[in-house]
Coordinates of C-alpha atoms in Angstrom, one line a residue:
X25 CA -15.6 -68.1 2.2
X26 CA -16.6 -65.5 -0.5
X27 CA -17.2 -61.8 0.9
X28 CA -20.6 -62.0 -0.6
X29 CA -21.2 -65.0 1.2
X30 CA -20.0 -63.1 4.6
X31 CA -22.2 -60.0 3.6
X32 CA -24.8 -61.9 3.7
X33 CA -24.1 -63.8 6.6
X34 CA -23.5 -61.0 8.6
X35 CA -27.2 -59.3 7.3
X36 CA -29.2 -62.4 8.3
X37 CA -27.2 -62.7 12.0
X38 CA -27.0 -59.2 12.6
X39 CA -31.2 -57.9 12.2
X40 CA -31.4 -57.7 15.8
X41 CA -28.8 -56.4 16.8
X42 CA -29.2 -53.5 14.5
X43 CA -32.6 -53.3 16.1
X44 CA -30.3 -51.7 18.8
X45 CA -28.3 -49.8 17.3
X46 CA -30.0 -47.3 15.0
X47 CA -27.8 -44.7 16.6
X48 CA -24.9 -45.9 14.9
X49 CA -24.7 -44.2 11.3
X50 CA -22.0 -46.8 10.8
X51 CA -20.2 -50.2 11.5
X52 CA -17.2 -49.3 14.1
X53 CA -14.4 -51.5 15.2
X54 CA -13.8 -51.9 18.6
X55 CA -10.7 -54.6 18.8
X56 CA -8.3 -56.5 16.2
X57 CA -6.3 -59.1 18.2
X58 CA -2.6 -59.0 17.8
X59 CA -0.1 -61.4 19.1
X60 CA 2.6 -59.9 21.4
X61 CA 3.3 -60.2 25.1
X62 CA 2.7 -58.0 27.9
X63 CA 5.4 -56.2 30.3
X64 CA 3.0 -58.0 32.9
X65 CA 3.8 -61.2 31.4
X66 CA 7.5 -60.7 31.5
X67 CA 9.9 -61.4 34.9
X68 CA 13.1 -59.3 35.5
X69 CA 15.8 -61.6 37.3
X70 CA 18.0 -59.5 39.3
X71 CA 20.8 -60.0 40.9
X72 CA 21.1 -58.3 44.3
X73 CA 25.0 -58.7 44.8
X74 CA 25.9 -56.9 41.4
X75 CA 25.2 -53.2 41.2
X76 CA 24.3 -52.7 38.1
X77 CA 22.4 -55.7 37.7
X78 CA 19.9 -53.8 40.7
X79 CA 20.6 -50.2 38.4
X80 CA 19.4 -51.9 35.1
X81 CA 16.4 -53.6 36.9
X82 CA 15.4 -50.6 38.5
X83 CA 15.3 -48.7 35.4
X84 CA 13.7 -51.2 33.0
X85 CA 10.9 -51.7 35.7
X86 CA 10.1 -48.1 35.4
X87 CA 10.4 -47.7 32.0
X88 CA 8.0 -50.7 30.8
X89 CA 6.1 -50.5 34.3
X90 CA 7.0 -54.2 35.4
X91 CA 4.9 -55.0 37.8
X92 CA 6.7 -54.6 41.1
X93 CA 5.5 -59.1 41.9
X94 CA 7.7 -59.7 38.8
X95 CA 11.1 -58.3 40.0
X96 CA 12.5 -61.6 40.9
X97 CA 16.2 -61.6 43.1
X98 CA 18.4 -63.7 43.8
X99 CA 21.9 -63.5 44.4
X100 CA 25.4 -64.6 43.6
X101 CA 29.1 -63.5 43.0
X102 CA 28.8 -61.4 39.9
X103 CA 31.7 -60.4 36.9
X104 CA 32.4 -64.5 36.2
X105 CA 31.5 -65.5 32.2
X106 CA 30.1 -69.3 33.4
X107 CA 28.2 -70.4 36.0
X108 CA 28.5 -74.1 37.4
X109 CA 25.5 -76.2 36.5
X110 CA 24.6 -76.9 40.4
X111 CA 25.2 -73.0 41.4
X112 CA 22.3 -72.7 38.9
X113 CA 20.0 -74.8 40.0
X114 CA 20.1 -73.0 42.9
X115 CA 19.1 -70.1 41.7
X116 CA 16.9 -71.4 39.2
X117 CA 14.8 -73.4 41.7
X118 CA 14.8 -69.9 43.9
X119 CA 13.1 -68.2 40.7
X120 CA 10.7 -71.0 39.3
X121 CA 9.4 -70.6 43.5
X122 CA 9.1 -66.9 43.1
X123 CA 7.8 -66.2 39.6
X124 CA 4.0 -65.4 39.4
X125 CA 2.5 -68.4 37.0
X126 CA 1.3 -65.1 34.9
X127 CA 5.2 -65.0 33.4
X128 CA 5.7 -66.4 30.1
X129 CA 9.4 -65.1 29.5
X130 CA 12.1 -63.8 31.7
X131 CA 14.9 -60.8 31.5
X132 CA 18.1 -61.1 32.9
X133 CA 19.5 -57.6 34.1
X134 CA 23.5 -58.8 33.7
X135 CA 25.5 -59.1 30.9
X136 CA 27.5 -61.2 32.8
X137 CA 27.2 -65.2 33.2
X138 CA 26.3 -65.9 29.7
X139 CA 26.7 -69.3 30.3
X140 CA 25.9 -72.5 32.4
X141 CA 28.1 -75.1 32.0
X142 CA 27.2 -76.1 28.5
X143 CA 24.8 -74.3 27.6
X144 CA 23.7 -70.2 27.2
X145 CA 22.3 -68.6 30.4
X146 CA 19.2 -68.0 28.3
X147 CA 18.6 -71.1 27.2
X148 CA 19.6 -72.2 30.5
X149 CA 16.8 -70.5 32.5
X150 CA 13.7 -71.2 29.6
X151 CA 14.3 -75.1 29.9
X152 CA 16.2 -75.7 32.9
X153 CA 19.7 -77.2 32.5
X154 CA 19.9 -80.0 30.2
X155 CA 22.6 -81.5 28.6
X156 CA 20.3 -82.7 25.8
X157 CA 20.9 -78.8 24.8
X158 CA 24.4 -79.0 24.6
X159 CA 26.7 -81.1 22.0
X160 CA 29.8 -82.5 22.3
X161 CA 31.7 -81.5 18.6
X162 CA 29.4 -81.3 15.6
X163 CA 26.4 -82.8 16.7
X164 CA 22.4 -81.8 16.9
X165 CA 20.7 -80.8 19.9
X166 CA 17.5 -81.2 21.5
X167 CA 14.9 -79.5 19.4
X168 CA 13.0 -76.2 21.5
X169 CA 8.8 -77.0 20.8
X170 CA 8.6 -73.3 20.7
X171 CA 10.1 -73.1 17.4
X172 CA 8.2 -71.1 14.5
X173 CA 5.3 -71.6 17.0
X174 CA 2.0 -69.8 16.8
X175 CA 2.0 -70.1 20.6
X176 CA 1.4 -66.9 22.6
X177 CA 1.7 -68.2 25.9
X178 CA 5.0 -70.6 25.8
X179 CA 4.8 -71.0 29.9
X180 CA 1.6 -72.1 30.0
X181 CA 2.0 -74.7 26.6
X182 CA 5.3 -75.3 27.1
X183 CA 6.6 -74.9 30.6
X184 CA 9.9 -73.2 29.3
X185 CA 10.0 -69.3 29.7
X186 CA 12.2 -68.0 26.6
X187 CA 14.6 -65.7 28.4
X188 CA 16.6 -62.4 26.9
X189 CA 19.6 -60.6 28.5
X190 CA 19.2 -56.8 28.8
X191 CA 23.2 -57.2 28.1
X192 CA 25.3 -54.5 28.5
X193 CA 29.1 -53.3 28.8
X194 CA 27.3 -50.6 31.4
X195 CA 24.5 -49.3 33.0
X196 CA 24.7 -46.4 30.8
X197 CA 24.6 -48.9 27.3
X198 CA 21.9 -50.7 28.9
X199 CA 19.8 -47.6 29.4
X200 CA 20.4 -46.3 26.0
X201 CA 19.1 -50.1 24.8
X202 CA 16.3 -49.8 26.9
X203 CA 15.1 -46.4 25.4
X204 CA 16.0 -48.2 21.9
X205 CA 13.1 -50.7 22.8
X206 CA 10.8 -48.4 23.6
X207 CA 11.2 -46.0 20.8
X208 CA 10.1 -48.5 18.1
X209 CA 7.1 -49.8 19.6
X210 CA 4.3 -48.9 17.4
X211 CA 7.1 -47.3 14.9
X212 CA 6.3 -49.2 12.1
X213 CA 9.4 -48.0 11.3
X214 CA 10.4 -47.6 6.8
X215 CA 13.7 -49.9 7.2
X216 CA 15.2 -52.6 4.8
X217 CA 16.4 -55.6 5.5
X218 CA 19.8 -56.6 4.5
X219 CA 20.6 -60.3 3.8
X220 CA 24.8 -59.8 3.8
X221 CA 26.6 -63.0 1.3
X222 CA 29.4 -63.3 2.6
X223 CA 33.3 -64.6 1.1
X224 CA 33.2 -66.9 4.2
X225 CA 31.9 -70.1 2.9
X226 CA 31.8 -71.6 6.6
X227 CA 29.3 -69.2 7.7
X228 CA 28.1 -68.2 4.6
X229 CA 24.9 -70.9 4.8
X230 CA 22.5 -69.1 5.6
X231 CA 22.5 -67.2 2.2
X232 CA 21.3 -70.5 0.3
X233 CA 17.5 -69.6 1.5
X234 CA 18.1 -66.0 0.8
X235 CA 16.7 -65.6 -2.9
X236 CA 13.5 -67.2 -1.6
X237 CA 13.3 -64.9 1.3
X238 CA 13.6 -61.9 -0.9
X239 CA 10.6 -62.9 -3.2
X240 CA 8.8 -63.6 0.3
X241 CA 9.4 -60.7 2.1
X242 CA 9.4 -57.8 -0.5
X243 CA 6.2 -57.2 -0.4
X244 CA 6.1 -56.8 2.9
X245 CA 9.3 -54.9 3.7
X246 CA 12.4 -53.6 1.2
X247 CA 14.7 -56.7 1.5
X248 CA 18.5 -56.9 -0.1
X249 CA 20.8 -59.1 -0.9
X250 CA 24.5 -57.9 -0.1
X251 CA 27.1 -59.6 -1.8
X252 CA 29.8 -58.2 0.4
X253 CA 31.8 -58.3 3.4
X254 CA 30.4 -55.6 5.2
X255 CA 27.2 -53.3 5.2
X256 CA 28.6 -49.6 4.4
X257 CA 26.4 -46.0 5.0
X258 CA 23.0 -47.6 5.4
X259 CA 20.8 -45.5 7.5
X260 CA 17.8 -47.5 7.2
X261 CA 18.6 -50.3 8.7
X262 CA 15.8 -53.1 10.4
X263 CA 17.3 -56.4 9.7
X264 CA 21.1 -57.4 8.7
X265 CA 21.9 -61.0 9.0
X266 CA 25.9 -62.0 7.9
X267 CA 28.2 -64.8 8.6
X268 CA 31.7 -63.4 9.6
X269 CA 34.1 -63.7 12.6
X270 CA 34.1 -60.3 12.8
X271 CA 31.5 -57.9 10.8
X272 CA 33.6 -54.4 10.2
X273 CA 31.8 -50.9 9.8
X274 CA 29.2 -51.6 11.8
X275 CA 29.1 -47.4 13.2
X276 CA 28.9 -46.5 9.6
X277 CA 25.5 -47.5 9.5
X278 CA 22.3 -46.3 11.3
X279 CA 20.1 -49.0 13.1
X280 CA 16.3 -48.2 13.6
X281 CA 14.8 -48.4 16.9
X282 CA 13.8 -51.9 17.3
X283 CA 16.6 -53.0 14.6
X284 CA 17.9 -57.0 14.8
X285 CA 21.6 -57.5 13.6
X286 CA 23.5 -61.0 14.2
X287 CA 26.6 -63.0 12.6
X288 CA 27.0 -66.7 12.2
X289 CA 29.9 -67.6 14.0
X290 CA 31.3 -70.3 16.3
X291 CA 31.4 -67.7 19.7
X292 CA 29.7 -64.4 19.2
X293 CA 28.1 -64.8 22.6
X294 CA 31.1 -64.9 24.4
X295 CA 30.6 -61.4 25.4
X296 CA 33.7 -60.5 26.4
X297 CA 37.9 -61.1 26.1
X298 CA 36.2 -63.8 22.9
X299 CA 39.0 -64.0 19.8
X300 CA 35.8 -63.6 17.5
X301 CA 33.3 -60.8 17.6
X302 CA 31.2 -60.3 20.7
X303 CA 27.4 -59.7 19.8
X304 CA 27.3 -57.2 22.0
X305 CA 28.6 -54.9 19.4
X306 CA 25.4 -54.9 17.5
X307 CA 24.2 -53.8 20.4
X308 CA 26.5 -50.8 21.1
X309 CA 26.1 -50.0 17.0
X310 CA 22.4 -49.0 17.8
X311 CA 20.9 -52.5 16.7
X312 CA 18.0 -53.6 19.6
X313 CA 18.4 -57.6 19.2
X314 CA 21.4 -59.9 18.5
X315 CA 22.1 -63.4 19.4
X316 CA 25.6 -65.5 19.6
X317 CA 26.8 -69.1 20.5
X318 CA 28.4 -69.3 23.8
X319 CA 29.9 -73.2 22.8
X320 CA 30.9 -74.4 20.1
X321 CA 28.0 -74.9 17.6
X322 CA 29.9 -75.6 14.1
X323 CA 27.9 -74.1 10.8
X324 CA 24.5 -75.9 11.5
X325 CA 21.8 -73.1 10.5
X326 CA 19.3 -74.6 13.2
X327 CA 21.8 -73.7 15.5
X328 CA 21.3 -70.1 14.4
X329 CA 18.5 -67.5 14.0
X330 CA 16.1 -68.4 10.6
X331 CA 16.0 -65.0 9.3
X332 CA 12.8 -65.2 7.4
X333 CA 11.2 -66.4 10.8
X334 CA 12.5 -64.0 13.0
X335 CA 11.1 -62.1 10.2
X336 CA 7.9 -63.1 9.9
X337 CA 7.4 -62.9 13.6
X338 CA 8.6 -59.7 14.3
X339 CA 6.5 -58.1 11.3
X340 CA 3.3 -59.5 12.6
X341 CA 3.6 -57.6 15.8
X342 CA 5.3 -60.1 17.6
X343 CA 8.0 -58.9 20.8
X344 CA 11.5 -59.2 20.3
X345 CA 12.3 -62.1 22.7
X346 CA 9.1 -64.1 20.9
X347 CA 10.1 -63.4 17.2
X348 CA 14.2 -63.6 17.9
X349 CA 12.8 -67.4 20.2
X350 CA 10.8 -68.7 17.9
X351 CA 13.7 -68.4 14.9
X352 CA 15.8 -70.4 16.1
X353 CA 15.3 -74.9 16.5
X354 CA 18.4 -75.8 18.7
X355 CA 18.8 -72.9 20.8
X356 CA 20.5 -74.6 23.9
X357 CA 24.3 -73.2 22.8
X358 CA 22.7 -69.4 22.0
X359 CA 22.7 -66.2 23.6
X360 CA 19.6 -64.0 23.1
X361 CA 20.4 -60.0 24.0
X362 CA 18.1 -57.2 23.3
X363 CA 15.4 -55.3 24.9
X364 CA 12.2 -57.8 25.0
X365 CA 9.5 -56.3 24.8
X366 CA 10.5 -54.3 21.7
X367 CA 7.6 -54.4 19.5
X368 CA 8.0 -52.2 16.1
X369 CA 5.3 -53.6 14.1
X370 CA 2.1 -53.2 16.6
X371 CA -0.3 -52.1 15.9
X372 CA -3.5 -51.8 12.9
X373 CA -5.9 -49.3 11.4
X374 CA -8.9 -50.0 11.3
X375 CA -11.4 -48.1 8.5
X376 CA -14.8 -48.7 8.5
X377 CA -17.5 -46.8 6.1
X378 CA -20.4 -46.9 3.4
X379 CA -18.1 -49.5 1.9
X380 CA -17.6 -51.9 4.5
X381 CA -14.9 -52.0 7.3
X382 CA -11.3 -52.7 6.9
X383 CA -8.0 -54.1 8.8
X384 CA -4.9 -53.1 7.6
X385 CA -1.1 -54.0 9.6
X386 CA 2.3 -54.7 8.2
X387 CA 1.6 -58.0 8.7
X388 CA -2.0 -59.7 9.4
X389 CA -0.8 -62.6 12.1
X390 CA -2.3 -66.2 10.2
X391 CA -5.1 -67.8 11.9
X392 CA -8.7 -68.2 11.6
X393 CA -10.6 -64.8 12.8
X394 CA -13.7 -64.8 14.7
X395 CA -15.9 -61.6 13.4
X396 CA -18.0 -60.8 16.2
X397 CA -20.3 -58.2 16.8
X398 CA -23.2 -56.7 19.1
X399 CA -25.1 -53.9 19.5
X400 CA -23.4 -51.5 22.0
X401 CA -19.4 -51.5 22.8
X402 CA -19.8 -53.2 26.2
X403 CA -21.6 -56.5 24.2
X404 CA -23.1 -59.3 24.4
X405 CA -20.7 -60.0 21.7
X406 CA -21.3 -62.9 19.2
X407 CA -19.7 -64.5 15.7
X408 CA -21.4 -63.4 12.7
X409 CA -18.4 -64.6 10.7
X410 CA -14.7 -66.3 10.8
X411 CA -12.4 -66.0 8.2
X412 CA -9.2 -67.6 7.2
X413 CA -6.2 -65.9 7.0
X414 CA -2.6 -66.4 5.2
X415 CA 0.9 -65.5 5.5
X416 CA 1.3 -62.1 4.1
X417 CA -2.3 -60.8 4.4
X418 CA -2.1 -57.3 4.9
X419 CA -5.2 -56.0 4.6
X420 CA -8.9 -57.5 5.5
X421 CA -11.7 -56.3 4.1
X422 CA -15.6 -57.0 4.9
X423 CA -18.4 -55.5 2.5
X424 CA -21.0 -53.7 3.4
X425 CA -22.5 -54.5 6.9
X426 CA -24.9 -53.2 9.5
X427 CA -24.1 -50.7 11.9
X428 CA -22.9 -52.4 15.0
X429 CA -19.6 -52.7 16.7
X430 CA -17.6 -55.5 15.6
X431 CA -14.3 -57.3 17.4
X432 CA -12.0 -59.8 15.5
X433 CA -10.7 -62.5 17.5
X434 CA -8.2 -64.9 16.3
X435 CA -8.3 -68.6 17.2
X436 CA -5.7 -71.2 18.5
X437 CA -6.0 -72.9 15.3
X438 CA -3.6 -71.1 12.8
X439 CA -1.5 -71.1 9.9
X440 CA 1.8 -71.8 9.9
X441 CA 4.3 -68.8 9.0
X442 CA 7.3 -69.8 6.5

């Protein structure tokens, strides 16, 4: 649709409700739907038998006011790495009972089990334990639906809850990551994305899609390709995807608030006493995000984070745990860590004038936009307009229309991001 076509669209539609509205010198904007979940969409799992579990809960409850109905408890013998497939459907049944049917994603408050038999904690309590997650040797696993998924509401599509450890070596770590996450949101922070190639061929495969990436996502945020071992003195850093065993100066560099950092590897999320690196170090090197296979997954990228779709997600104003989620197909053998509801790219600015009005964001989500508009703020509210949008819109611009207030809402029908 042309925007003389929509001009003149909105003209004929909107006569009477300009009729109303001659106190209005100009068009104003009164909302621009963004995806992104809510702290009262998330649940907090604590565990009431491990101390800091109940410390980190308390504190992340305060900080991103949790509502109190979705602190969920349950208990069991804390400090083990694994839990035992019918010790956690215990406690899983105990928290599916207690959640509020609001919840669309959990946080776990331990660092701690990271895994269930077979498969990760996390992915553990967002399906439910299945061994059609897990693999035995080199094989695929069951595909996750929420995959590069323009859903905002996976519990209620889905009926899997994507779930993120708040993991941490202490209470005190886990507070400092919590403060990470809230410090970006909204930061629209200047950072760079580093794409590291690697001399490990092994875990090196990820760096075949990264010449595309760069011509996809420079527009949109400085991207670089590393040919190197290791990321040295960077203190811009958003994004840094490698594939090592271990990834060495990680405290030379300086993550943003918000920042995602993960390497390719067969067990970066055993957390602790591992013979590779543990992901948590990303975390305790100022990055907000990582993720790591607790089993065996070999090199099968679909195993691992996509990083031009955690990308893409995150940039659109997206949550951590959604963005980090939706990046990754076979998630059943990974570890999610980070703050969730981290959330660096909210936000838009809105400009509206003589010449029209105007939506600007680092990254317009894709979709089809309903333009609707009436003559006071409270409504009636109706479409003059809808209008298609791309990957990598970053700006949307209207001509000139009558004074009115105007709301953009964006449909279930949308465009896939790459």
């Amino acid at each position: 649709m042309s925007l003389r076509l929509i001009a003149a669209l909105l003209s004929g539609l909107l006569l009477q409700a300009t009729a109303h509205a001659q106190a209005l010198e100009q068009a104003v904007i009164t909302h621009f739907a963004q995806p992104g979940l809510g702290a009262d969409q998330l649940g907090v799992i604590v565990n009431d038998d491990d101390p800091d579990s109940v410390a980190i809960a308390a504190y992340y409850q305060d900080k991103r006011s949790i509502p109190a109905a979705n602190l969920i408890h349950v208990r069991f013998k804390p400090g083990n790495s694994t839990l035992s497939r019918e010790e956690f459907a215990r406690i899983k049944r105990q928290v599916d009972r207690a959640a509020p049917k609001t919840v669309q994603a959990f946080a776990l408050t331990w660092a701690q089990p990271y895994r269930v038999d077979c498969m990760s904690i996390t992915s553990a309590f967002a399906f439910g334990f299945n061994a059609a997650y897990c693999a035995n040797s080199c094989k695929p696993t069951r595909i996750s639906p929420y995959f590069n998924s323009n859903v905002a509401q996976p519990y209620s599509a889905y009926a899997m809850r994507p779930t993120m450890s708040l993991a941490a070596a202490s209470v005190a770590e886990a507070k400092k990551l919590i403060d990470r996450g809230l410090a970006s949101d909204n930061s629209n922070p200047a950072g760079t994305a580093y794409l590291m190639s690697t001399s490990d061929k092994a875990r090196n495969v990820r760096a075949a899609g990264f010449d595309a990436l760069r011509t996809l996502m420079n527009p949109i945020i400085p991207t670089d390709i590393v040919k190197a071992d290791a990321l040295n003195g960077k203190h811009d850093v958003m994004f840094y995807f490698t594939g090592l065993t271990h990834v060495s100066a990680l405290d030379s560099n300086t993550f943003l608030p918000g920042a995602i950092g993960d390497h390719l590897t067969s067990a970066g999320g055993v957390l602790f006493g591992g013979g590779q690196m543990s992901c948590l170090k990303w975390l305790e090197a100022g990055a907000t995000g990582s993720y790591g296979a607790v089993i065996e997954p070999c090199n099968y990228p679909n195993k691992f984070p996509v990083p031009g779709v955690v990308m893409a997600h995150y940039l659109m104003g997206e949550t951590l745990i959604e963005a980090y989620w939706k990046s990754v197909q076979m998630p059943g053998q990974g570890l999610f860590i980070g703050e969730p509801l981290a959330r660096p790219f909210a936000g838009v600015a809105t400009r509206a004038g003589d010449n029209g009005l105007s939506v600007s964001a680092r990254v317009i989500a894709p979709g089809l936009y309903d333009v609707q508009a009436a003559p006071s703020m409270m409504g009636p509210y109706r479409t003059v307009a809808r209008l298609p949008v791309g990957w990598g819109t970053r700006e949307l611009k209207l001509g000139k229309v009558p004074p009115a207030y105007y709301r953009f809402e964006r449909r279930a029908e949308t465009v896939p991001t790459p």
